[in-house]
CSV table of C-alpha atoms and ligand atoms in Angstrom, one decimal:
chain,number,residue,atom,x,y,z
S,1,UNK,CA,12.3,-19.1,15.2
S,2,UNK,CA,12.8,-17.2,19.0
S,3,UNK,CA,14.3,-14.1,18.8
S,4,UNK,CA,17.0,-15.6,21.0
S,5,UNK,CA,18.1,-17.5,18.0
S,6,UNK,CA,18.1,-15.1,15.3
S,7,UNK,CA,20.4,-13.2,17.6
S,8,UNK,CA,22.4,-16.4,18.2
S,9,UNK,CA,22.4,-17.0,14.4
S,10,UNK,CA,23.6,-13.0,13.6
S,11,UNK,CA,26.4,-13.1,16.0
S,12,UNK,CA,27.6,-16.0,14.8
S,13,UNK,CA,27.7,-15.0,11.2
S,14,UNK,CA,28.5,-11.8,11.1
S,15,UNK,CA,30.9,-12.3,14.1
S,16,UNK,CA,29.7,-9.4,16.4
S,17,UNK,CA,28.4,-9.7,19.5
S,18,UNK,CA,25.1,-10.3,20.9
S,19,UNK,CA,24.3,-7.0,22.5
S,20,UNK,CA,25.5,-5.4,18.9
S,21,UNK,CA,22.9,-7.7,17.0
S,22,UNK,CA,20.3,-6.5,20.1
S,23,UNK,CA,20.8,-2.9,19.8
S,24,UNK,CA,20.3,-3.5,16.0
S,25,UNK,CA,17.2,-5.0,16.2
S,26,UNK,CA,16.0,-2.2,19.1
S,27,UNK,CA,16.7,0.6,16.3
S,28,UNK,CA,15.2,-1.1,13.5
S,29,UNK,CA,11.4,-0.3,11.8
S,30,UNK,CA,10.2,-3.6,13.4
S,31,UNK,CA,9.2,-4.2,16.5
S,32,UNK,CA,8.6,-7.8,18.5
S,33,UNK,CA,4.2,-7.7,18.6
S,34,UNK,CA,3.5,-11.1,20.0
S,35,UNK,CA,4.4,-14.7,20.4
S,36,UNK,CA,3.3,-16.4,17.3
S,37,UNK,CA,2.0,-19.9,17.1
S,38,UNK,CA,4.7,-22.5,18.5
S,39,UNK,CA,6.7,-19.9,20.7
S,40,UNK,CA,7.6,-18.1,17.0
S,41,UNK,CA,8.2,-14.8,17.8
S,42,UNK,CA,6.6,-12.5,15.3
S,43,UNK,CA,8.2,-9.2,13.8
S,44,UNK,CA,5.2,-7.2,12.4
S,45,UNK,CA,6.7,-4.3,10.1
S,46,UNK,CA,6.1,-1.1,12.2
S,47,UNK,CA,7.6,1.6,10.4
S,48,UNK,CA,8.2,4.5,13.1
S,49,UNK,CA,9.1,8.3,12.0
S,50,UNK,CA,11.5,8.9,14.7
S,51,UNK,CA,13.1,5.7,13.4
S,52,UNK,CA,14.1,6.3,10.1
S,53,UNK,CA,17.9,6.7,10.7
S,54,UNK,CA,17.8,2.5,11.1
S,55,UNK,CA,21.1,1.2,11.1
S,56,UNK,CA,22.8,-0.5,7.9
S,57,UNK,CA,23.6,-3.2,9.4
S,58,UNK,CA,20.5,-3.9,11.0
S,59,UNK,CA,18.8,-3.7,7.1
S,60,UNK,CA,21.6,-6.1,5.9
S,61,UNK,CA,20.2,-8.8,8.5
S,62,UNK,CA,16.8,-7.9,7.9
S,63,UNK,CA,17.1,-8.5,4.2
S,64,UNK,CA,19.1,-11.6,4.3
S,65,UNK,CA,16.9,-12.9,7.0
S,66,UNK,CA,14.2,-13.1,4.7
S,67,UNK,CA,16.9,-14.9,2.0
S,68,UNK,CA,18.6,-16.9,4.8
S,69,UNK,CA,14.9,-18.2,6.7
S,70,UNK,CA,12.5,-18.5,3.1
S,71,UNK,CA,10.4,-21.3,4.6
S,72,UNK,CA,9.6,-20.4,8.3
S,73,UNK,CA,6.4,-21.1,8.9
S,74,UNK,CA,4.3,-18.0,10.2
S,75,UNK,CA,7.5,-15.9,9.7
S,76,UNK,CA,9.3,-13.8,12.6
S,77,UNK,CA,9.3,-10.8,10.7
S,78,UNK,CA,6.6,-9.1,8.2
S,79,UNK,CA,7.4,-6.4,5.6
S,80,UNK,CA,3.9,-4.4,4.4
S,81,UNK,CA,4.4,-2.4,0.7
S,82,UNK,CA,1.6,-0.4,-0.8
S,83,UNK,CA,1.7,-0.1,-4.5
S,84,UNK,CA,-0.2,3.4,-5.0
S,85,UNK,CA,-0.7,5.5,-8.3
S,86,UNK,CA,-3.6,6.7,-10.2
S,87,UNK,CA,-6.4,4.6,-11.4
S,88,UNK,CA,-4.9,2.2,-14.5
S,89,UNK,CA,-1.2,3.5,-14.0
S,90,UNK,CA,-0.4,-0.4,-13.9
S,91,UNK,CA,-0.4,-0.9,-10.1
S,92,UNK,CA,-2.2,-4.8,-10.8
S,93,UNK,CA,0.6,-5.2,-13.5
S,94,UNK,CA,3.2,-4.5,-10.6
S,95,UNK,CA,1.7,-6.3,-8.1
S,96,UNK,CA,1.4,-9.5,-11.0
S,97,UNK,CA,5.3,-9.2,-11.8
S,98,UNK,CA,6.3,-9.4,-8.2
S,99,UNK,CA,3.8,-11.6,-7.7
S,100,UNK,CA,5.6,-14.4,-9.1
S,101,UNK,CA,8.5,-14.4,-6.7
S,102,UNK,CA,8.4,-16.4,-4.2
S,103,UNK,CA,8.7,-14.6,-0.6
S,104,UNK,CA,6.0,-12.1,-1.6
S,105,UNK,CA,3.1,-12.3,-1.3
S,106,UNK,CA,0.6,-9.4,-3.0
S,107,UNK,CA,-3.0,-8.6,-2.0
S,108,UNK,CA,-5.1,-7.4,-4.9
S,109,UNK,CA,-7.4,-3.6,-4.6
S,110,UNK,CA,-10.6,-5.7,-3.6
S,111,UNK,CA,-12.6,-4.3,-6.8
S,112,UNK,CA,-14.4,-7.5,-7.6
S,113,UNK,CA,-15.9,-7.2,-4.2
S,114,UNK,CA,-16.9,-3.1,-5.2
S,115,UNK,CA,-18.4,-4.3,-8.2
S,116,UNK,CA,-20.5,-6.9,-6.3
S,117,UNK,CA,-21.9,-6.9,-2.9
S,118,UNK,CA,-24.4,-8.9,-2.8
S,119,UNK,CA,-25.7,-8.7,-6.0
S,120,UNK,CA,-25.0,-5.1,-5.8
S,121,UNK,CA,-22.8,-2.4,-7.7
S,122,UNK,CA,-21.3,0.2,-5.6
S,123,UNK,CA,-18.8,1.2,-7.9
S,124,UNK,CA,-21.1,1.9,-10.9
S,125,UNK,CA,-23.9,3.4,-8.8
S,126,UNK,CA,-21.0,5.6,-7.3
S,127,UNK,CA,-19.8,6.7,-11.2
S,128,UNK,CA,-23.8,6.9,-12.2
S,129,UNK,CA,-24.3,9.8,-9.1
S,130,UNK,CA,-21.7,10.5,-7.0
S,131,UNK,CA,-23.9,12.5,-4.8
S,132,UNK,CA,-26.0,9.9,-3.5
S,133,UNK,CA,-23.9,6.8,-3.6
S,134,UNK,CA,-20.5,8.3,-2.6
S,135,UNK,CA,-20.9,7.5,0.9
S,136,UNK,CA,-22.1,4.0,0.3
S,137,UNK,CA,-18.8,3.1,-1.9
S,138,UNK,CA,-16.4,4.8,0.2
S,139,UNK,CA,-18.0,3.0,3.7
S,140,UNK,CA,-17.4,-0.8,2.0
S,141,UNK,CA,-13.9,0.4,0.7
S,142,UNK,CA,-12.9,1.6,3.9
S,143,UNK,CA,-13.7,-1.4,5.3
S,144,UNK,CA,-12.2,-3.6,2.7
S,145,UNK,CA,-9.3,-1.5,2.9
S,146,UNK,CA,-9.1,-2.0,6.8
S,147,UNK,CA,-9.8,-6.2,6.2
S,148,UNK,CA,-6.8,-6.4,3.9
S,149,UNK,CA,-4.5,-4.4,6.2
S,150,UNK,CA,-5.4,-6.5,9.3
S,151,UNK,CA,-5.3,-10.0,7.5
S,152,UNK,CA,-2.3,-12.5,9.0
S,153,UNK,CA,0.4,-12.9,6.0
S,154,UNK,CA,2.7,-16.0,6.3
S,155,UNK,CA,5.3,-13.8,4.0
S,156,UNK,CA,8.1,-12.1,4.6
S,157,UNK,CA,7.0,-9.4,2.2
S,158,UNK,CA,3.3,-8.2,1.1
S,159,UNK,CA,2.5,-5.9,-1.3
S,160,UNK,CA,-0.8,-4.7,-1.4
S,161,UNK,CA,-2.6,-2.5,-3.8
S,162,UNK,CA,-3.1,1.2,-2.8
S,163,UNK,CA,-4.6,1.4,1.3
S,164,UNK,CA,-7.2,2.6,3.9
S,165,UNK,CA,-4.9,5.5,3.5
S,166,UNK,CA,-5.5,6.7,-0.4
S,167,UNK,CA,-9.3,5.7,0.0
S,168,UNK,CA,-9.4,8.3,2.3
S,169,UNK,CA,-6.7,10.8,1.5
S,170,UNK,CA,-7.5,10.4,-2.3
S,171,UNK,CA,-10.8,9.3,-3.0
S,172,UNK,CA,-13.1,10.6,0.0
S,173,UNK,CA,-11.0,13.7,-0.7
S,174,UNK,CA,-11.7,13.9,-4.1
S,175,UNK,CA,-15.8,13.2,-3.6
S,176,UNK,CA,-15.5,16.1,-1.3
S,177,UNK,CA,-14.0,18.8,-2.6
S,178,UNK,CA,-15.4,18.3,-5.8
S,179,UNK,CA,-18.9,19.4,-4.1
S,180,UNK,CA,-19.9,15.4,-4.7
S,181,UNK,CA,-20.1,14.5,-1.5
S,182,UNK,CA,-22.1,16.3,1.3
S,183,UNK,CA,-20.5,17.6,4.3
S,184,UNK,CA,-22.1,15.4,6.5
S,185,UNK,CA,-21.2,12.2,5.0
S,186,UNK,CA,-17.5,13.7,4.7
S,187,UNK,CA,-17.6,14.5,8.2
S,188,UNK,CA,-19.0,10.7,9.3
S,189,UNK,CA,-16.6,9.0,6.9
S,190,UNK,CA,-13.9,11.0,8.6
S,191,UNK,CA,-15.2,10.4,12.2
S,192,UNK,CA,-14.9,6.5,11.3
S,193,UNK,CA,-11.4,6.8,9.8
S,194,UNK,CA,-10.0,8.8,12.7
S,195,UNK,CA,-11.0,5.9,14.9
S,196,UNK,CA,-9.8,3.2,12.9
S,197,UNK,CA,-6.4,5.3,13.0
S,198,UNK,CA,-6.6,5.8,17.2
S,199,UNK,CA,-8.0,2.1,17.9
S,200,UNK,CA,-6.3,0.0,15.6
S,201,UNK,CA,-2.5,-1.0,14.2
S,202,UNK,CA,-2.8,-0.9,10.2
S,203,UNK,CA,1.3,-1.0,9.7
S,204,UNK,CA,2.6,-0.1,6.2
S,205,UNK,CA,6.6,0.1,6.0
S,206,UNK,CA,6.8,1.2,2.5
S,207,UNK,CA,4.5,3.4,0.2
S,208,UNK,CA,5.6,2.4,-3.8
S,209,UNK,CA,4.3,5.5,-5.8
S,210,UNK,CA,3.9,4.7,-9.6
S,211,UNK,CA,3.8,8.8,-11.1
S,212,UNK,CA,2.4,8.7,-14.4
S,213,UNK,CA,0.7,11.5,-16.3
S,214,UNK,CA,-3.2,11.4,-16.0
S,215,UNK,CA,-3.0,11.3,-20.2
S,216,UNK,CA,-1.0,8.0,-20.2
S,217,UNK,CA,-4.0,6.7,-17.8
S,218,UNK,CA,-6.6,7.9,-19.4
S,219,UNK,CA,-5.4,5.9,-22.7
S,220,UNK,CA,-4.9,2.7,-20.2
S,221,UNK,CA,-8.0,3.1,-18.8
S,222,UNK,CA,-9.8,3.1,-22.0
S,223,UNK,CA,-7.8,0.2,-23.3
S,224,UNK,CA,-8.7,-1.7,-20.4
S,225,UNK,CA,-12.3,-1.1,-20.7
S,226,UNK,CA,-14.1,-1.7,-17.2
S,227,UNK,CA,-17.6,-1.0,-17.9
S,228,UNK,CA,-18.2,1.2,-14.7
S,229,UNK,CA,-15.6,3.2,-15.7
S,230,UNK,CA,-16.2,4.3,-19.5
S,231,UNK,CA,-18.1,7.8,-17.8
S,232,UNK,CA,-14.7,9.0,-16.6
S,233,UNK,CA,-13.4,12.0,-17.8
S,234,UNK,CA,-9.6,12.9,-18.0
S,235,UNK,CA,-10.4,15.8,-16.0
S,236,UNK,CA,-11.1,13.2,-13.4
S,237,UNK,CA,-7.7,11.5,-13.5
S,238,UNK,CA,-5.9,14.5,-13.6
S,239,UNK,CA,-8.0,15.4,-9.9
S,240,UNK,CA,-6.9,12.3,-8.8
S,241,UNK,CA,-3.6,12.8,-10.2
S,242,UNK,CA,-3.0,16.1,-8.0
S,243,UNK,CA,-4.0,14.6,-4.7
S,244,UNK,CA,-1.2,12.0,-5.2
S,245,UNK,CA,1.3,14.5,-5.8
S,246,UNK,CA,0.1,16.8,-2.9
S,247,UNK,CA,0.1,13.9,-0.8
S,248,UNK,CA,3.1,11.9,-1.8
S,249,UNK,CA,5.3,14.0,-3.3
S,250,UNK,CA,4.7,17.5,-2.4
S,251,UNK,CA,3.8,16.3,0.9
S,252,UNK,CA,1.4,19.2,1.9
S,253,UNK,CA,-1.8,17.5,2.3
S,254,UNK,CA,-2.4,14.7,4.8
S,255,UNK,CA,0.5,12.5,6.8
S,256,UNK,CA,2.2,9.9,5.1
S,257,UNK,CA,2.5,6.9,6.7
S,258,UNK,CA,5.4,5.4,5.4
S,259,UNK,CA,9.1,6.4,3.5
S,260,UNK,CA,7.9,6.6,-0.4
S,261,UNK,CA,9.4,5.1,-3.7
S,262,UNK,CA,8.4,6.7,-6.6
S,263,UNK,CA,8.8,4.9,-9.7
S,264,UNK,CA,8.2,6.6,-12.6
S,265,UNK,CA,5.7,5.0,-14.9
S,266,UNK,CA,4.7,6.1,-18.1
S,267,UNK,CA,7.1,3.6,-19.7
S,268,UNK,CA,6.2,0.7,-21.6
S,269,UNK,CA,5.7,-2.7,-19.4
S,270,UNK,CA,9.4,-4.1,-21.0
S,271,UNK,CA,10.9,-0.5,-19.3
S,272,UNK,CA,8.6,-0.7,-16.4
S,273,UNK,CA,9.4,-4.2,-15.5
S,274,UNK,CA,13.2,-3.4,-15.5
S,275,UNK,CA,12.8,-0.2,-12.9
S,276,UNK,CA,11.0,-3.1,-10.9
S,277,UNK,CA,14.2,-5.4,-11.3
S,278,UNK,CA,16.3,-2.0,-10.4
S,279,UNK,CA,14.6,-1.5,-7.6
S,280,UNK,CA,13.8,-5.2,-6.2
S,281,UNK,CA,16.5,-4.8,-3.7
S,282,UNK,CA,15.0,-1.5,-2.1
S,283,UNK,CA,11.3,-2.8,-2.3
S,284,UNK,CA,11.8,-6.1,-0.4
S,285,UNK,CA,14.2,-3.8,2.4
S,286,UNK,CA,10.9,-1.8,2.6
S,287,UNK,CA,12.9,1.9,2.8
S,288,UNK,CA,14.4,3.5,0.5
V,301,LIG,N1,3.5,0.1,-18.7
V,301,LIG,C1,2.4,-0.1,-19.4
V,301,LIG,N2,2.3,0.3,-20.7
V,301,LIG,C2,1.1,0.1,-21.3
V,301,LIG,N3,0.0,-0.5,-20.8
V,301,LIG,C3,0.0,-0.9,-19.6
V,301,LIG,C4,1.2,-0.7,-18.7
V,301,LIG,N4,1.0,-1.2,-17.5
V,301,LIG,C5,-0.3,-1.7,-17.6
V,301,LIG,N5,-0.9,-1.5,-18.8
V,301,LIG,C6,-2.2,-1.8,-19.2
V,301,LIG,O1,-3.0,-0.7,-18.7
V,301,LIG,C7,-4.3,-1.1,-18.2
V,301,LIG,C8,-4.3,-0.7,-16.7
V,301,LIG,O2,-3.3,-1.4,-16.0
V,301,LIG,P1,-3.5,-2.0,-14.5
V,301,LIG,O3,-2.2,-2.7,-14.1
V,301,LIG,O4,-4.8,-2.7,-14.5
V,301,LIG,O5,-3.6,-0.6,-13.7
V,301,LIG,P2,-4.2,-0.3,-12.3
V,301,LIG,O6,-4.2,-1.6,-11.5
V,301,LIG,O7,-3.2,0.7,-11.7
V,301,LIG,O8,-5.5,0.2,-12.4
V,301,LIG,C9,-4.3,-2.6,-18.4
V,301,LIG,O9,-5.0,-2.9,-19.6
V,301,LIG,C10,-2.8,-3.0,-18.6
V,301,LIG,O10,-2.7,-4.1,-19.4
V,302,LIG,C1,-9.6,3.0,-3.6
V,302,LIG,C2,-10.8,3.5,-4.4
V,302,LIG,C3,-11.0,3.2,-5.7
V,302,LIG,N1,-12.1,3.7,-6.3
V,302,LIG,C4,-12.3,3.3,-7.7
V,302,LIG,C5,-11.4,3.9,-8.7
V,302,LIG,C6,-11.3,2.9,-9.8
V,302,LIG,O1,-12.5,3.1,-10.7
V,302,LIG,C7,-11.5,1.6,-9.1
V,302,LIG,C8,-10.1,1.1,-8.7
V,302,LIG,O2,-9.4,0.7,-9.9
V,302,LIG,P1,-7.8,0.9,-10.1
V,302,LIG,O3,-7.7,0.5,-11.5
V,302,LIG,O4,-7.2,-0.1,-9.2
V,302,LIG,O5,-7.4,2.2,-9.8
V,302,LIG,O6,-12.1,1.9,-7.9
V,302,LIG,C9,-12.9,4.6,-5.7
V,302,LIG,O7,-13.9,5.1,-6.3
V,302,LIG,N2,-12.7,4.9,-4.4
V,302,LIG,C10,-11.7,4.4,-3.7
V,302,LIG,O8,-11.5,4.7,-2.5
């Protein structure tokens, strides 16, 4: 669909005129990135700071756009969520529940691919000594991260599973201060995520925060019982725990990218899966 006709189709239905729809769509967290195949023109999310005052109306059309247009191929306009939270605070459970709506596409953390490169572990050796393999694990998560971000949905909506952002902010971080990970390999990690940041568009409109306590993880974590994880301390969670909050809540740490939900999650999955219904509406807008 040309941008001419969604326009055309706005005025139309909500019986204002053309320039009104125009200005709406100038003021909103999208922006017009490139001609997609067949003349489409494509509306990659692009949420902007100086843009967070978007108009109401302009989210009513984005929203029912999305309602209104399910089935365009290689749709005009793309909406990119990142579920973040602690390790097992039930971000896969999330990203399973909305995963079965149609519209939305999720993208999975990419910890099969940790777990196994080429015939490798990463993640283990990481848990085993720190020290040593930190550098390794973080380098193929960064780019992993980076692949995931840059991949072409056909959705309206994707939610993916934490970012390049909380690899780096969190888990880098974490390495770091903790005295695990040598300066230098801080400092080359760093060098490579600055210029990820300066050379290429990784676009996230919506940060989802599930806030748990590291105790209700910990339990999760042990009931889930991934092998390369059975070393970890709830010490560990509850540094892992504070760099989210610094980050996302507090907001003192390192520049977040996007508006952020935050979605309480200590509840059982019956409770957690009705704050997801709750907040369905707000999550597919991608603001709060
Ligand atoms: N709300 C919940 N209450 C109790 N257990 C949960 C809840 N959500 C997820 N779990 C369980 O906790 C473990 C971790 O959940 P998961 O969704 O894999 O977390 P994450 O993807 O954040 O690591 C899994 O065994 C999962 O079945
Ligand atoms: C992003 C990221 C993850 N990890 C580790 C932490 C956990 O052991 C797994 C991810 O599992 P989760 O249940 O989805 O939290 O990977 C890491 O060490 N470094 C990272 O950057």
């Amino acid at each position: 669909m040309s941008l001419p006709s969604i326009v055309g189709f706005w005025t139309n239905l909500l019986q204002i005129s053309a320039p009104a729809v125009r200005v709406a769509l100038r003021r909103a967290p999208v922006r017009v990135e490139s001609a997609g195949p067949c003349g489409q023109t494509r509306l990659l999310g692009s949420w902007m700071q100086k843009q967070q005052s978007t108009s109401r109306q302009f989210r009513l059309i984005l929203v029912y756009t999305v309602g209104v247009f399910p089935n365009q191929e290689a749709c005009f306009m793309h909406l990119g969520i990142c579920i973040e939270g602690n390790i097992a605070s039930g971000k896969t459970t999330c990203l399973e529940y909305f995963g079965k709506t149609s519209n939305i596409e999720v993208i999975a953390e990419p910890v099969h691919k940790w777990r196994n490169l080429k015939g490798h572990n990463p993640l283990a050796l990481m848990y085993q000594d720190p020290a040593r393999w930190g550098l390794t694990l973080q380098t193929y998560v960064q780019l992993t991260m980076l692949d995931q971000h840059v991949t072409t949905m056909t959705s309206p909506v994707t939610l993916m599973e934490r970012s390049i952002y909380s690899a780096k902010y969190i888990f880098v971080e974490n390495l770091y201060r903790s005295g695990k990970m040598p300066e230098v390999d801080y400092a080359v990690l760093s060098e490579w995520f600055d210029w990820i940041m300066r050379n290429i568009h990784v676009p996230v409109d919506l940060i989802v925060y599930l806030q748990t306590s590291p105790q209700t993880c910990y339990e999760r974590l042990i009931e889930r019982c991934r092998e390369e994880e059975q070393v970890i301390p709830l010490e560990y969670l509850e540094m892992i725990h504070q760099l989210y909050e610094d980050w996302l809540i507090h907001q003192t740490s390192f520049k977040v990218p996007a508006p952020v939900l935050v979605i309480p999650a200590d509840h059982d999955v019956q409770k957690m899966f009705c704050q997801y219904e709750e907040h369905r509406g707000k999550i597919l807008m991608g603001s709060k």
